[in-house]
């Protein structure tokens, strides 16, 4: 089954809520296509700590969410009573952050007497490209690369997923953030390394392409981070020359991108996919986009990359998948709760050995 056609009353005006990590986001989505409002507040409070501090994230969601909700409704020019359903991220993520969104959604749903559906954050990233490009050709391979995840998934329909690979240690975005720390850069490190890499030589350092030769479709990025640390010399101090800094950034990025592109195209070959859908914050990376574009074109496969706002954590993708669930007959769960891990999130996955 492809993405459901949105015809039921519940899908007319869906409020999306995303609070799984350090971005608070609210969207109002009409019939799964028209984004009437979409606000994302990145929480700057984490910058000085060089990473996301869970307690600060939940507190910031508590403060920001009601304000974003009001502003989103004003921007969409709708009253709360116009909303027909609420979709909220319920897993995976930081549990304290998820709970803020889920509690807000449940209280609002009760007050307005409209259905509330819990949406899996990774499932939403798998489909984010559909917001701008419509339903994907199938089967498709989705690559979700963010601060918390590196997942390769075969998508053969809505709710028909086969997990092909994931990271065995650090996620791709996590590797970017850790290497940025080694290089004395700020947080989040991905965009900073992306910018520096444009000016560096990608072949200046022969960093490993982790697991590129392995037969499976898993990733591993922690060894690459160690290789970067070693390249910085015995004391591991951040480079003091601009040339060294840009060369390390470009060489590190080349290794990550080679690995991501290599595994994604291996997944395409293994599944006969007709499209590649990209999602997650690392999907903003310019080199990754360029290289995947070339690889997909050479194979005659469509590459679908969301615009940067829809790659990173956002409520629009949550509203979309929530609307599909409602249309597909998924019943709202009054006991809806937050779950931290992907394994506990109840995502319907076809077993890896199923055809
Ligand atoms: O999806 P996201 O906004 O949040 C979650 O982690 O769920 O992804 C954030 C991650 C961070 O690790 C950040 O460094 C990385 O995405 N990132 C990038 C780029 N922009 C963001 N990594 C590489 N290149 C970029 N341009
Ligand atoms: Zn995410």
Coordinates of N, CA, C and O in Angstrom, one line a residue, residues 24 41 64 73 75 86 90 92 96 101 104 111 122 130 145 167 172 179 193 222 240 251 269 283 292 308 346 355:
X24 N 12.1 22.3 19.5 CA 10.7 22.3 19.8 C 10.0 22.7 18.5 O 10.4 23.7 17.9
X41 N 11.8 25.8 16.9 CA 12.6 26.6 17.8 C 13.8 25.8 18.2 O 13.6 24.8 19.0
X64 N 8.7 26.5 25.7 CA 8.5 26.9 24.3 C 7.2 26.4 23.7 O 6.5 27.0 22.8
X73 N -1.0 28.5 15.5 CA -2.4 28.7 15.2 C -2.7 30.0 14.6 O -3.5 30.2 13.6
X75 N -0.6 31.9 12.9 CA -0.1 31.9 11.5 C -0.9 31.1 10.6 O -1.1 31.6 9.4
X86 N -4.5 15.5 16.5 CA -3.2 15.9 16.9 C -2.2 14.7 16.7 O -2.6 13.5 17.0
X90 N 6.2 10.2 19.9 CA 6.2 9.5 21.2 C 7.4 8.7 21.4 O 7.6 8.2 22.5
X92 N 11.5 7.4 19.1 CA 12.4 7.4 20.2 C 12.9 8.8 20.5 O 12.7 9.7 19.7
X96 N 12.4 12.5 28.8 CA 11.9 13.7 29.5 C 11.3 14.7 28.5 O 10.3 15.4 28.7
X101 N 5.9 16.7 25.2 CA 5.1 16.8 24.0 C 3.8 15.9 24.1 O 2.7 16.3 23.8
X104 N 1.3 17.4 26.6 CA 0.6 18.5 26.0 C -0.4 18.1 25.0 O -1.6 18.5 25.0
X111 N -9.2 18.1 25.8 CA -10.0 19.4 25.9 C -10.8 19.7 24.6 O -11.9 20.2 24.7
X122 N 11.5 8.2 13.9 CA 12.3 7.7 12.7 C 11.4 7.4 11.5 O 11.7 7.7 10.4
X130 N 8.2 13.3 1.3 CA 6.8 13.3 0.7 C 6.1 14.6 0.9 O 5.2 14.9 0.2
X145 N 19.9 9.9 8.7 CA 21.2 10.1 9.4 C 21.1 11.4 10.2 O 20.9 12.5 9.7
X167 N 23.7 1.9 12.8 CA 25.1 2.0 13.3 C 25.3 1.1 14.4 O 24.4 0.8 15.2
X172 N 26.0 9.0 12.6 CA 26.8 9.9 11.7 C 26.9 11.3 12.2 O 27.9 11.9 12.3
X179 N 33.9 15.0 16.3 CA 35.0 15.5 15.5 C 35.1 17.0 15.6 O 36.2 17.6 15.8
X193 N 31.6 21.7 10.1 CA 32.6 20.9 9.3 C 32.2 20.9 7.9 O 33.1 21.0 7.0
X222 N 32.8 5.2 15.2 CA 33.7 5.6 16.3 C 35.2 5.5 16.0 O 36.0 6.2 16.5
X240 N 46.1 24.4 14.7 CA 46.2 25.9 14.7 C 46.3 26.5 13.4 O 46.1 27.7 13.2
X251 N 38.8 15.7 4.8 CA 39.1 14.3 4.7 C 38.2 13.4 5.6 O 37.8 12.3 5.2
X269 N 21.0 -1.8 -4.6 CA 21.3 -3.0 -5.4 C 20.6 -4.2 -4.8 O 20.0 -5.0 -5.5
X283 N 21.4 14.9 6.5 CA 21.0 15.0 5.1 C 21.1 16.4 4.6 O 20.9 16.6 3.4
X292 N 25.3 11.6 -3.5 CA 24.2 10.7 -3.7 C 23.5 11.0 -5.0 O 23.0 10.1 -5.6
X308 N 16.3 21.7 3.9 CA 17.0 21.5 5.2 C 16.0 21.6 6.4 O 16.2 20.8 7.3
X346 N 7.5 0.2 19.2 CA 6.3 -0.5 18.6 C 6.2 -0.2 17.1 O 5.1 -0.4 16.6
X355 N 10.0 -11.8 2.7 CA 10.1 -11.3 1.3 C 9.2 -10.1 1.1 O 8.4 -9.8 1.9

